[in-house]
Amino acid sequence: MIKRFIRRVLGLERKGPVRLGRDKHGLSADQLSPGARKVCEVLQQHGFAACVVGGAVRDLLLRLPPKDFDVATDARPEQIKPLFRRAFMIGRRFRIVHVMIGAETVEVSTFRAAQVVPEGEAARVQDPNGRVLRDNVFGSQEEDARRRDFTVNALFFDPATGEIIDYHGGLDDLKRHTLRMIDDPETRYREDPVRMLRAVRLAAKLGLSIDNATRAPIRRLAPLLEQVPPARLFDEMLKLLLSGHASACLRQLREEGLHHGLLPLLDVILDQPLGERFVTLALAQTDARVLEGRPVSPAFLFAALLWHEVLQAWRAQERRGERSLVALESAMDDVLERQCEKLAITRKLTATMREVWALQPRFEHRAGQRALRLVETPRFRMGYDFLALRAASGEVPADLEAWWRAFQEADAETRHAMLLPETGPKKRRRRRRKKPAAGAPAAPAE
Ligand code: ATP
Ligand code: MG
């Protein structure tokens, strides 16, 4: 009897989940989105179990606004879909149902279990490092909790009873502000190395500290990230950079040894002495925008993160005697090729990044038609914001940015009055040959 008590206190014996009533945790159903409430209600009316699970429960308990609401149920996708007017099955690896309620999309997934790998069959579902390639087995609520990554991500909230159902001590961990992996951390990282990046992102975003046992294997297992498909890595990096806590995330990545040799982008961001001020400013600006709820363009952010690498390659080509614009083109090619190998930056994104970069030398011309045309180009605003960042970091003179700021806001007449006399480098050179020293040329911007 005493032995059993001690085992239970030490957590050696699991007697089902902890069920915490509504008066104990302070979370109530009206904090859920109308969509999440509705979806749970309909499923329960039809005799199914349905709870809100994962990030939303965690965020509400931490008094943070949830990004979205996920519902977990024992209903199968084909049973869920007919219960709602606008519901779509998505996902190839594991089918889930997107239910649209008004403008909201609620993601509804069936309880699933981590794949149990029979002896000798491991090779079929795991790669040699233990990475799980398939995990599409339906399961119970308990199994569903167990296949999740961190204890704080495995809490279920039942809006009908107001109970929180906790299989892995997530509530205690939340109170202690601790991020802890469910089960053996090393095994769980081997199954899915992206969990290492999730640990860093969630800890930084939620202000949690990573539990020692959860943190310990990360440095050693960091190279496993190389096996993650680039598209998945890109999605996770994007989440990290747009979390509103990008600066903190990147600091933590460096602390955990996750930045080296894995993603060229991270090497660039974290190790470049030249662009450090520029990148720091870009990340701080992005974080501020996200936290204010203003839109952020991933293309702009990636363009900023890689700018000093482009700049370095550009200058190197110029020193080799290449013409400036040709040198810039080939610098952009080099940098993007290197980055895209590991990080599947989408084509649409790289196209915009190129546009933003290519606009930069054009800001040096504050004369005649060139300046008037530039302000009318569709990407002008993004290009100008980028120029402002360059000015703030001290890379280009502040008056260049100030001039373009005033120029874009001015009416047509003022714009004409603002234009500098035509002293473009080509004309200057031509004129000089005939008649040297014809007035001091404008200082080059870069
Ligand atoms: P965010 O605030 O970024 O949305 P989140 O924890 O909700 O954080 P999602 O990617 O939306 O992250 O995932 C929803 C839930 O699915 C998580 O809370 C977690 O329970 C589970 N999950 C997500 N990714 C993994 C993973 N790689 N391994 C195990 N469980 C995962
Ligand atoms: Mg989420």
Short mmCIF file of C-alpha atoms and ligand atoms in Angstrom, two decimals:
data_model
loop_
_atom_site.label_atom_id
_atom_site.label_comp_id
_atom_site.label_asym_id
_atom_site.label_seq_id
_atom_site.Cartn_x
_atom_site.Cartn_y
_atom_site.Cartn_z
CA MET A 1 0.00 0.00 0.00
CA ILE A 2 2.73 2.46 1.09
CA LYS A 3 4.93 1.23 -1.73
CA ARG A 4 2.16 1.94 -4.22
CA PHE A 5 1.65 5.39 -2.77
CA ILE A 6 5.37 6.17 -3.11
CA ARG A 7 5.42 4.85 -6.66
CA ARG A 8 2.48 7.04 -7.53
CA VAL A 9 4.04 10.12 -5.91
CA LEU A 10 7.23 9.46 -7.85
CA GLY A 11 5.19 9.13 -11.01
CA LEU A 12 6.26 5.54 -11.53
CA GLU A 13 2.71 4.37 -11.73
CA ARG A 14 0.22 5.97 -14.05
CA LYS A 15 -3.37 5.66 -12.99
CA GLY A 16 -5.13 7.28 -15.90
CA PRO A 17 -5.05 10.99 -16.55
CA VAL A 18 -5.47 13.83 -14.08
CA ARG A 19 -8.91 15.37 -14.57
CA LEU A 20 -9.12 18.89 -13.34
CA GLY A 21 -12.53 20.51 -12.84
CA ARG A 22 -13.31 23.98 -14.12
CA ASP A 23 -12.89 25.62 -10.69
CA LYS A 24 -9.28 24.36 -10.53
CA HIS A 25 -7.79 25.73 -13.73
CA GLY A 26 -9.65 28.92 -14.53
CA LEU A 27 -10.30 28.05 -18.17
CA SER A 28 -13.86 28.33 -19.39
CA ALA A 29 -15.62 27.36 -22.60
CA ASP A 30 -16.37 30.96 -23.52
CA GLN A 31 -12.65 31.59 -23.97
CA LEU A 32 -12.77 29.21 -26.94
CA SER A 33 -13.54 30.50 -30.41
CA PRO A 34 -17.19 30.12 -31.47
CA GLY A 35 -16.05 27.65 -34.14
CA ALA A 36 -14.20 25.39 -31.73
CA ARG A 37 -17.18 25.37 -29.35
CA LYS A 38 -19.60 24.60 -32.14
CA VAL A 39 -17.49 21.76 -33.55
CA CYS A 40 -17.16 20.08 -30.13
CA GLU A 41 -20.86 20.51 -29.48
CA VAL A 42 -21.96 18.96 -32.78
CA LEU A 43 -19.57 16.02 -32.42
CA GLN A 44 -20.71 15.36 -28.86
CA GLN A 45 -24.38 15.60 -29.87
CA HIS A 46 -23.68 12.76 -32.28
CA GLY A 47 -22.22 10.62 -29.54
CA PHE A 48 -18.52 11.25 -30.18
CA ALA A 49 -15.86 12.42 -27.76
CA ALA A 50 -14.50 15.85 -28.69
CA CYS A 51 -12.01 18.12 -26.96
CA VAL A 52 -9.91 21.14 -27.78
CA VAL A 53 -6.28 20.07 -27.67
CA GLY A 54 -2.71 21.25 -28.08
CA GLY A 55 -1.47 24.80 -28.57
CA ALA A 56 -4.80 26.52 -27.87
CA VAL A 57 -5.30 24.96 -24.42
CA ARG A 58 -1.67 25.67 -23.57
CA ASP A 59 -1.85 29.30 -24.72
CA LEU A 60 -5.13 30.00 -22.91
CA LEU A 61 -3.70 28.65 -19.67
CA LEU A 62 -0.71 30.93 -20.15
CA ARG A 63 -3.13 33.81 -20.85
CA LEU A 64 -1.85 34.18 -24.39
CA PRO A 65 -4.14 34.51 -27.41
CA PRO A 66 -4.24 31.16 -29.26
CA LYS A 67 -3.28 31.21 -32.94
CA ASP A 68 -5.91 28.65 -33.88
CA PHE A 69 -8.03 25.92 -32.35
CA ASP A 70 -7.54 22.22 -32.90
CA VAL A 71 -10.19 19.68 -31.97
CA ALA A 72 -9.44 16.00 -31.33
CA THR A 73 -12.17 13.39 -31.50
CA ASP A 74 -12.80 9.66 -31.66
CA ALA A 75 -14.89 10.18 -34.82
CA ARG A 76 -13.20 9.08 -38.07
CA PRO A 77 -12.69 11.66 -40.84
CA GLU A 78 -15.51 10.14 -42.91
CA GLN A 79 -17.82 10.40 -39.88
CA ILE A 80 -16.85 14.00 -39.16
CA LYS A 81 -17.30 15.45 -42.63
CA PRO A 82 -21.07 14.86 -43.09
CA LEU A 83 -21.84 16.57 -39.77
CA PHE A 84 -20.85 19.98 -41.12
CA ARG A 85 -21.98 21.99 -44.09
CA ARG A 86 -18.53 23.25 -45.00
CA ALA A 87 -15.96 20.60 -44.18
CA PHE A 88 -13.00 19.43 -46.23
CA MET A 89 -10.73 16.46 -45.83
CA ILE A 90 -7.11 17.39 -46.19
CA GLY A 91 -3.71 15.83 -45.71
CA ARG A 92 -2.13 12.91 -47.42
CA ARG A 93 -0.03 11.52 -44.60
CA PHE A 94 -2.84 11.72 -42.13
CA ARG A 95 -6.34 12.78 -43.08
CA ILE A 96 -7.79 15.57 -41.01
CA VAL A 97 -10.94 17.61 -41.52
CA HIS A 98 -11.04 21.37 -41.86
CA VAL A 99 -14.41 22.62 -40.67
CA MET A 100 -15.31 26.18 -41.67
CA ILE A 101 -17.53 28.03 -39.24
CA GLY A 102 -18.09 31.58 -40.45
CA ALA A 103 -14.64 32.97 -41.23
CA GLU A 104 -12.96 30.49 -38.90
CA THR A 105 -11.33 27.18 -39.81
CA VAL A 106 -11.20 24.55 -37.10
CA GLU A 107 -8.85 21.65 -37.62
CA VAL A 108 -10.47 18.40 -36.50
CA SER A 109 -8.34 15.29 -36.20
CA THR A 110 -9.12 11.79 -35.09
CA PHE A 111 -7.24 10.49 -32.04
CA ARG A 112 -4.20 8.70 -33.31
CA ALA A 113 -1.47 6.57 -31.92
CA ALA A 114 2.24 6.68 -32.59
CA GLN A 115 2.98 3.78 -34.89
CA VAL A 116 3.97 0.72 -32.88
CA VAL A 117 6.86 -0.75 -34.80
CA PRO A 118 6.99 -4.54 -34.64
CA GLU A 119 10.38 -6.21 -34.24
CA GLY A 120 12.13 -6.47 -37.60
CA GLU A 121 9.70 -4.11 -39.31
CA ALA A 122 11.38 -0.90 -38.19
CA ALA A 123 13.08 -0.31 -41.52
CA ARG A 124 9.73 0.04 -43.26
CA VAL A 125 8.50 2.97 -41.21
CA GLN A 126 11.67 4.44 -39.77
CA ASP A 127 14.83 5.58 -41.44
CA PRO A 128 18.15 4.31 -40.00
CA ASN A 129 18.25 7.21 -37.53
CA GLY A 130 14.86 6.38 -36.09
CA ARG A 131 12.94 9.04 -38.02
CA VAL A 132 9.32 8.01 -38.38
CA LEU A 133 8.23 8.12 -41.99
CA ARG A 134 4.61 7.11 -41.47
CA ASP A 135 2.30 7.40 -38.47
CA ASN A 136 -1.26 6.97 -39.55
CA VAL A 137 -2.85 4.72 -37.00
CA PHE A 138 -6.05 5.69 -35.22
CA GLY A 139 -5.94 5.34 -31.45
CA SER A 140 -7.44 6.31 -28.12
CA GLN A 141 -7.29 9.70 -26.41
CA GLU A 142 -4.51 8.39 -24.21
CA GLU A 143 -2.47 7.29 -27.22
CA ASP A 144 -3.15 10.60 -28.88
CA ALA A 145 -1.71 12.41 -25.87
CA ARG A 146 1.36 10.22 -25.94
CA ARG A 147 2.27 10.82 -29.58
CA ARG A 148 2.37 14.59 -29.00
CA ASP A 149 5.70 16.24 -28.37
CA PHE A 150 5.70 18.23 -25.12
CA THR A 151 3.63 17.70 -21.98
CA VAL A 152 2.19 21.21 -22.23
CA ASN A 153 1.00 20.40 -25.77
CA ALA A 154 -0.91 17.30 -24.69
CA LEU A 155 -3.69 18.86 -22.62
CA PHE A 156 -7.31 18.23 -23.60
CA PHE A 157 -10.09 20.62 -22.69
CA ASP A 158 -13.66 19.37 -22.79
CA PRO A 159 -15.96 22.39 -23.20
CA ALA A 160 -19.03 20.40 -22.14
CA THR A 161 -17.70 19.40 -18.71
CA GLY A 162 -15.15 22.20 -18.35
CA GLU A 163 -12.51 19.58 -17.48
CA ILE A 164 -8.88 19.57 -18.45
CA ILE A 165 -7.55 16.08 -19.06
CA ASP A 166 -3.82 15.75 -18.45
CA TYR A 167 -1.97 12.45 -19.10
CA HIS A 168 1.60 13.67 -18.77
CA GLY A 169 1.83 16.31 -16.07
CA GLY A 170 1.47 19.20 -18.51
CA LEU A 171 -0.44 21.33 -16.01
CA ASP A 172 2.37 21.11 -13.45
CA ASP A 173 4.94 21.85 -16.13
CA LEU A 174 2.99 24.91 -17.20
CA LYS A 175 2.93 26.14 -13.61
CA ARG A 176 6.67 25.65 -13.41
CA HIS A 177 7.15 27.24 -16.84
CA THR A 178 8.92 24.15 -18.08
CA LEU A 179 8.94 22.61 -21.53
CA ARG A 180 9.31 18.84 -21.15
CA MET A 181 9.29 16.14 -23.81
CA ILE A 182 6.85 13.28 -23.33
CA ASP A 183 8.75 9.98 -22.90
CA ASP A 184 12.42 9.61 -23.80
CA PRO A 185 13.64 12.84 -25.44
CA GLU A 186 16.34 11.24 -27.58
CA THR A 187 13.93 8.71 -29.08
CA ARG A 188 11.38 11.44 -29.75
CA TYR A 189 13.98 13.65 -31.48
CA ARG A 190 15.11 10.71 -33.58
CA GLU A 191 11.51 10.03 -34.62
CA ASP A 192 11.15 13.65 -35.73
CA PRO A 193 14.18 15.97 -35.55
CA VAL A 194 11.98 19.02 -36.16
CA ARG A 195 10.97 18.66 -32.51
CA MET A 196 14.36 20.18 -31.64
CA LEU A 197 13.43 23.35 -33.48
CA ARG A 198 9.95 23.26 -31.97
CA ALA A 199 11.50 23.05 -28.49
CA VAL A 200 13.50 26.19 -29.13
CA ARG A 201 10.63 28.07 -30.76
CA LEU A 202 8.03 27.20 -28.14
CA ALA A 203 10.39 27.94 -25.24
CA ALA A 204 11.23 31.37 -26.65
CA LYS A 205 7.67 32.18 -27.66
CA LEU A 206 6.06 31.05 -24.41
CA GLY A 207 8.81 32.10 -22.04
CA LEU A 208 9.33 28.51 -20.83
CA SER A 209 12.65 26.97 -19.95
CA ILE A 210 13.56 23.69 -21.55
CA ASP A 211 13.80 20.91 -18.98
CA ASN A 212 17.36 19.58 -18.58
CA ALA A 213 16.68 16.06 -19.86
CA THR A 214 14.78 17.53 -22.82
CA ARG A 215 17.59 19.93 -23.62
CA ALA A 216 20.56 17.61 -23.10
CA PRO A 217 20.45 15.52 -26.31
CA ILE A 218 19.82 18.44 -28.67
CA ARG A 219 23.41 19.48 -29.27
CA ARG A 220 24.46 15.93 -30.06
CA LEU A 221 21.46 15.18 -32.27
CA ALA A 222 21.51 18.49 -34.14
CA PRO A 223 22.96 16.90 -37.32
CA LEU A 224 19.74 14.85 -37.69
CA LEU A 225 18.08 18.00 -38.99
CA GLU A 226 19.97 17.42 -42.21
CA GLN A 227 17.64 14.55 -43.03
CA VAL A 228 14.48 16.58 -42.72
CA PRO A 229 12.94 17.42 -46.09
CA PRO A 230 13.74 21.05 -47.03
CA ALA A 231 10.07 22.02 -47.38
CA ARG A 232 9.35 20.98 -43.80
CA LEU A 233 12.42 22.79 -42.56
CA PHE A 234 11.33 25.89 -44.40
CA ASP A 235 7.86 25.79 -42.82
CA GLU A 236 9.37 25.48 -39.38
CA MET A 237 11.89 28.27 -39.97
CA LEU A 238 9.08 30.49 -41.17
CA LYS A 239 7.06 29.76 -38.04
CA LEU A 240 10.12 30.55 -35.98
CA LEU A 241 10.89 33.80 -37.77
CA LEU A 242 7.27 34.97 -37.74
CA SER A 243 6.58 33.96 -34.14
CA GLY A 244 6.99 37.51 -32.86
CA HIS A 245 10.02 36.23 -30.95
CA ALA A 246 12.48 35.69 -33.77
CA SER A 247 15.38 37.42 -32.02
CA ALA A 248 14.94 35.32 -28.88
CA CYS A 249 14.49 32.13 -30.95
CA LEU A 250 17.69 32.70 -32.87
CA ARG A 251 19.63 33.42 -29.69
CA GLN A 252 18.36 30.17 -28.25
CA LEU A 253 19.16 28.23 -31.42
CA ARG A 254 22.72 29.38 -31.06
CA GLU A 255 22.78 28.39 -27.40
CA GLU A 256 21.52 24.91 -28.23
CA GLY A 257 24.10 24.48 -30.99
CA LEU A 258 21.39 24.16 -33.62
CA HIS A 259 22.68 26.81 -35.95
CA HIS A 260 25.91 25.40 -37.25
CA GLY A 261 26.42 23.65 -40.54
CA LEU A 262 22.75 22.73 -40.70
CA LEU A 263 21.04 25.59 -42.37
CA PRO A 264 23.19 27.93 -44.39
CA LEU A 265 20.66 30.62 -43.61
CA LEU A 266 21.30 30.31 -39.89
CA ASP A 267 25.03 30.31 -40.35
CA VAL A 268 24.63 33.52 -42.22
CA ILE A 269 22.27 35.14 -39.78
CA LEU A 270 24.11 34.21 -36.64
CA ASP A 271 27.71 34.36 -37.67
CA GLN A 272 27.99 37.37 -39.90
CA PRO A 273 29.86 40.16 -38.20
CA LEU A 274 29.18 42.58 -41.04
CA GLY A 275 25.46 42.42 -41.18
CA GLU A 276 24.81 41.86 -37.51
CA ARG A 277 23.30 45.26 -36.91
CA PHE A 278 21.23 45.00 -40.06
CA VAL A 279 19.87 41.55 -39.18
CA THR A 280 19.24 42.53 -35.58
CA LEU A 281 17.23 45.52 -36.76
CA ALA A 282 15.31 43.45 -39.31
CA LEU A 283 14.37 40.85 -36.70
CA ALA A 284 13.42 43.44 -34.09
CA GLN A 285 11.25 45.21 -36.64
CA THR A 286 9.59 41.93 -37.64
CA ASP A 287 8.94 40.95 -34.02
CA ALA A 288 7.40 44.35 -33.32
CA ARG A 289 5.13 44.10 -36.37
CA VAL A 290 3.97 40.59 -35.48
CA LEU A 291 3.23 41.56 -31.90
CA GLU A 292 1.26 44.59 -33.08
CA GLY A 293 -0.73 42.33 -35.41
CA ARG A 294 0.57 44.07 -38.55
CA PRO A 295 1.32 42.01 -41.63
CA VAL A 296 4.85 40.78 -42.26
CA SER A 297 6.17 39.73 -45.64
CA PRO A 298 8.27 36.59 -45.42
CA ALA A 299 9.98 37.61 -48.67
CA PHE A 300 11.06 40.91 -47.14
CA LEU A 301 12.36 39.14 -44.06
CA PHE A 302 14.35 36.55 -46.00
CA ALA A 303 15.68 39.26 -48.28
CA ALA A 304 16.88 41.11 -45.18
CA LEU A 305 18.41 38.03 -43.58
CA LEU A 306 20.46 37.28 -46.67
CA TRP A 307 21.26 40.82 -47.75
CA HIS A 308 24.76 41.03 -46.40
CA GLU A 309 25.65 37.76 -48.02
CA VAL A 310 24.42 39.16 -51.33
CA LEU A 311 26.27 42.39 -50.67
CA GLN A 312 29.52 40.57 -50.03
CA ALA A 313 29.23 38.45 -53.17
CA TRP A 314 28.23 41.50 -55.18
CA ARG A 315 31.24 43.53 -54.08
CA ALA A 316 33.55 40.58 -54.71
CA GLN A 317 32.30 40.26 -58.29
CA GLU A 318 32.71 43.97 -58.84
CA ARG A 319 36.29 43.80 -57.63
CA ARG A 320 36.88 41.12 -60.22
CA GLY A 321 35.90 43.72 -62.81
CA GLU A 322 32.29 42.68 -63.41
CA ARG A 323 29.79 45.42 -64.28
CA SER A 324 27.76 46.40 -61.22
CA LEU A 325 24.33 45.17 -62.25
CA VAL A 326 25.66 41.96 -63.76
CA ALA A 327 27.63 41.40 -60.57
CA LEU A 328 24.48 41.86 -58.48
CA GLU A 329 22.54 39.37 -60.64
CA SER A 330 25.18 36.72 -60.23
CA ALA A 331 25.54 37.41 -56.50
CA MET A 332 21.79 36.86 -56.09
CA ASP A 333 22.01 33.61 -58.06
CA ASP A 334 24.88 32.31 -55.90
CA VAL A 335 23.28 33.13 -52.59
CA LEU A 336 19.86 31.77 -53.47
CA GLU A 337 21.28 28.59 -54.92
CA ARG A 338 23.21 27.90 -51.73
CA GLN A 339 20.21 28.61 -49.52
CA CYS A 340 17.63 26.68 -51.51
CA GLU A 341 19.61 23.48 -51.34
CA LYS A 342 18.61 22.95 -47.73
CA LEU A 343 15.78 25.33 -47.21
CA ALA A 344 13.02 25.07 -49.78
CA ILE A 345 12.41 28.78 -50.12
CA THR A 346 9.53 28.88 -52.58
CA ARG A 347 9.98 30.28 -56.05
CA LYS A 348 7.40 32.95 -55.43
CA LEU A 349 9.37 34.10 -52.44
CA THR A 350 12.73 34.15 -54.19
CA ALA A 351 11.21 36.14 -57.06
CA THR A 352 10.14 38.86 -54.62
CA MET A 353 13.47 38.74 -52.79
CA ARG A 354 15.24 39.33 -56.08
CA GLU A 355 13.00 42.26 -56.88
CA VAL A 356 13.69 43.88 -53.52
CA TRP A 357 17.45 43.40 -53.90
CA ALA A 358 17.53 44.53 -57.51
CA LEU A 359 15.76 47.75 -56.59
CA GLN A 360 18.51 48.80 -54.20
CA PRO A 361 21.06 50.17 -56.71
CA ARG A 362 18.22 52.05 -58.39
CA PHE A 363 17.74 54.16 -55.26
CA GLU A 364 21.11 55.71 -55.96
CA HIS A 365 19.64 57.65 -58.86
CA ARG A 366 17.77 60.66 -57.69
CA ALA A 367 17.61 62.34 -61.05
CA GLY A 368 15.20 62.61 -63.99
CA GLN A 369 12.96 59.92 -65.37
CA ARG A 370 14.73 57.15 -63.48
CA ALA A 371 13.63 58.41 -60.08
CA LEU A 372 10.12 59.18 -61.33
CA ARG A 373 9.78 55.69 -62.79
CA LEU A 374 11.15 53.97 -59.70
CA VAL A 375 8.53 55.44 -57.41
CA GLU A 376 5.82 54.01 -59.69
CA THR A 377 7.12 50.41 -59.73
CA PRO A 378 4.87 47.91 -57.93
CA ARG A 379 7.56 46.84 -55.45
CA PHE A 380 8.66 50.37 -54.66
CA ARG A 381 7.26 50.39 -51.15
CA MET A 382 8.97 47.16 -50.16
CA GLY A 383 12.19 48.32 -51.78
CA TYR A 384 11.98 51.60 -49.91
CA ASP A 385 11.35 49.87 -46.56
CA PHE A 386 14.45 47.81 -47.27
CA LEU A 387 16.42 50.95 -48.03
CA ALA A 388 15.22 52.40 -44.72
CA LEU A 389 16.60 49.36 -42.93
CA ARG A 390 19.94 49.80 -44.70
CA ALA A 391 20.01 53.43 -43.65
CA ALA A 392 19.10 52.60 -40.04
CA SER A 393 21.99 50.14 -39.88
CA GLY A 394 24.39 52.77 -41.22
CA GLU A 395 24.99 51.03 -44.53
CA VAL A 396 23.75 53.94 -46.67
CA PRO A 397 23.58 57.64 -45.79
CA ALA A 398 20.50 58.69 -43.85
CA ASP A 399 19.84 61.54 -46.29
CA LEU A 400 19.31 59.08 -49.14
CA GLU A 401 16.49 57.41 -47.22
CA ALA A 402 15.10 60.78 -46.12
CA TRP A 403 15.05 61.98 -49.73
CA TRP A 404 13.08 58.94 -50.93
CA ARG A 405 10.71 59.18 -48.01
CA ALA A 406 9.91 62.79 -48.90
CA PHE A 407 9.87 62.08 -52.65
CA GLN A 408 7.25 59.35 -52.47
CA GLU A 409 4.97 61.48 -50.33
CA ALA A 410 5.29 64.58 -52.49
CA ASP A 411 2.90 65.66 -55.27
CA ALA A 412 4.02 65.68 -58.90
CA GLU A 413 5.17 69.29 -58.87
CA THR A 414 7.26 68.91 -55.70
CA ARG A 415 8.75 65.71 -57.06
CA HIS A 416 9.99 67.51 -60.15
CA ALA A 417 11.48 70.24 -58.00
CA MET A 418 13.25 67.64 -55.85
CA LEU A 419 14.97 65.84 -58.70
CA LEU A 420 18.73 66.21 -58.69
CA PRO A 421 20.49 67.26 -61.88
CA GLU A 422 21.30 64.40 -64.24
CA THR A 423 24.74 63.24 -63.12
CA GLY A 424 24.42 59.48 -63.63
CA PRO A 425 27.80 57.67 -63.65
CA LYS A 426 27.60 56.83 -67.37
CA LYS A 427 26.95 60.41 -68.50
CA ARG A 428 29.55 61.72 -66.10
CA ARG A 429 32.18 59.45 -67.52
CA ARG A 430 31.30 60.40 -71.08
CA ARG A 431 31.36 64.09 -70.29
CA ARG A 432 34.59 63.80 -68.36
CA ARG A 433 36.41 62.41 -71.35
CA LYS A 434 35.64 65.58 -73.30
CA LYS A 435 35.89 68.08 -70.48
CA PRO A 436 37.34 66.89 -67.15
CA ALA A 437 36.29 68.11 -63.68
CA ALA A 438 32.82 69.37 -64.56
CA GLY A 439 31.60 69.95 -60.99
CA ALA A 440 31.68 67.61 -58.02
CA PRO A 441 29.69 64.41 -58.61
CA ALA A 442 27.12 63.30 -56.04
CA ALA A 443 28.60 60.91 -53.48
CA PRO A 444 27.79 57.31 -54.37
CA ALA A 445 25.23 55.87 -51.97
CA GLU A 446 27.07 52.69 -51.22
P1 ATP B 1 1.71 27.05 -32.47
O1 ATP B 1 1.48 28.04 -31.42
O2 ATP B 1 2.90 27.35 -33.29
O3 ATP B 1 0.51 26.73 -33.29
P2 ATP B 1 1.39 24.35 -31.61
O4 ATP B 1 1.95 23.59 -30.47
O5 ATP B 1 -0.10 24.55 -31.64
O6 ATP B 1 2.13 25.74 -31.66
P3 ATP B 1 1.06 23.06 -34.13
O7 ATP B 1 2.06 22.85 -35.19
O8 ATP B 1 -0.14 23.89 -34.40
O9 ATP B 1 1.88 23.67 -32.91
O10 ATP B 1 0.63 21.63 -33.62
C1 ATP B 1 -0.52 21.37 -32.87
C2 ATP B 1 -0.26 20.24 -31.88
O11 ATP B 1 0.15 19.06 -32.57
C3 ATP B 1 0.86 20.53 -30.90
O12 ATP B 1 0.41 21.26 -29.78
C4 ATP B 1 1.33 19.15 -30.53
O13 ATP B 1 0.47 18.56 -29.58
C5 ATP B 1 1.17 18.37 -31.83
N1 ATP B 1 2.41 18.38 -32.64
C6 ATP B 1 2.76 19.27 -33.59
N2 ATP B 1 3.94 18.98 -34.14
C7 ATP B 1 4.36 17.84 -33.53
C8 ATP B 1 5.51 17.01 -33.66
N3 ATP B 1 6.48 17.30 -34.52
N4 ATP B 1 5.58 15.91 -32.88
C9 ATP B 1 4.59 15.62 -32.00
N5 ATP B 1 3.51 16.36 -31.83
C10 ATP B 1 3.37 17.46 -32.57
MG MG B 2 -1.30 25.44 -33.30
#
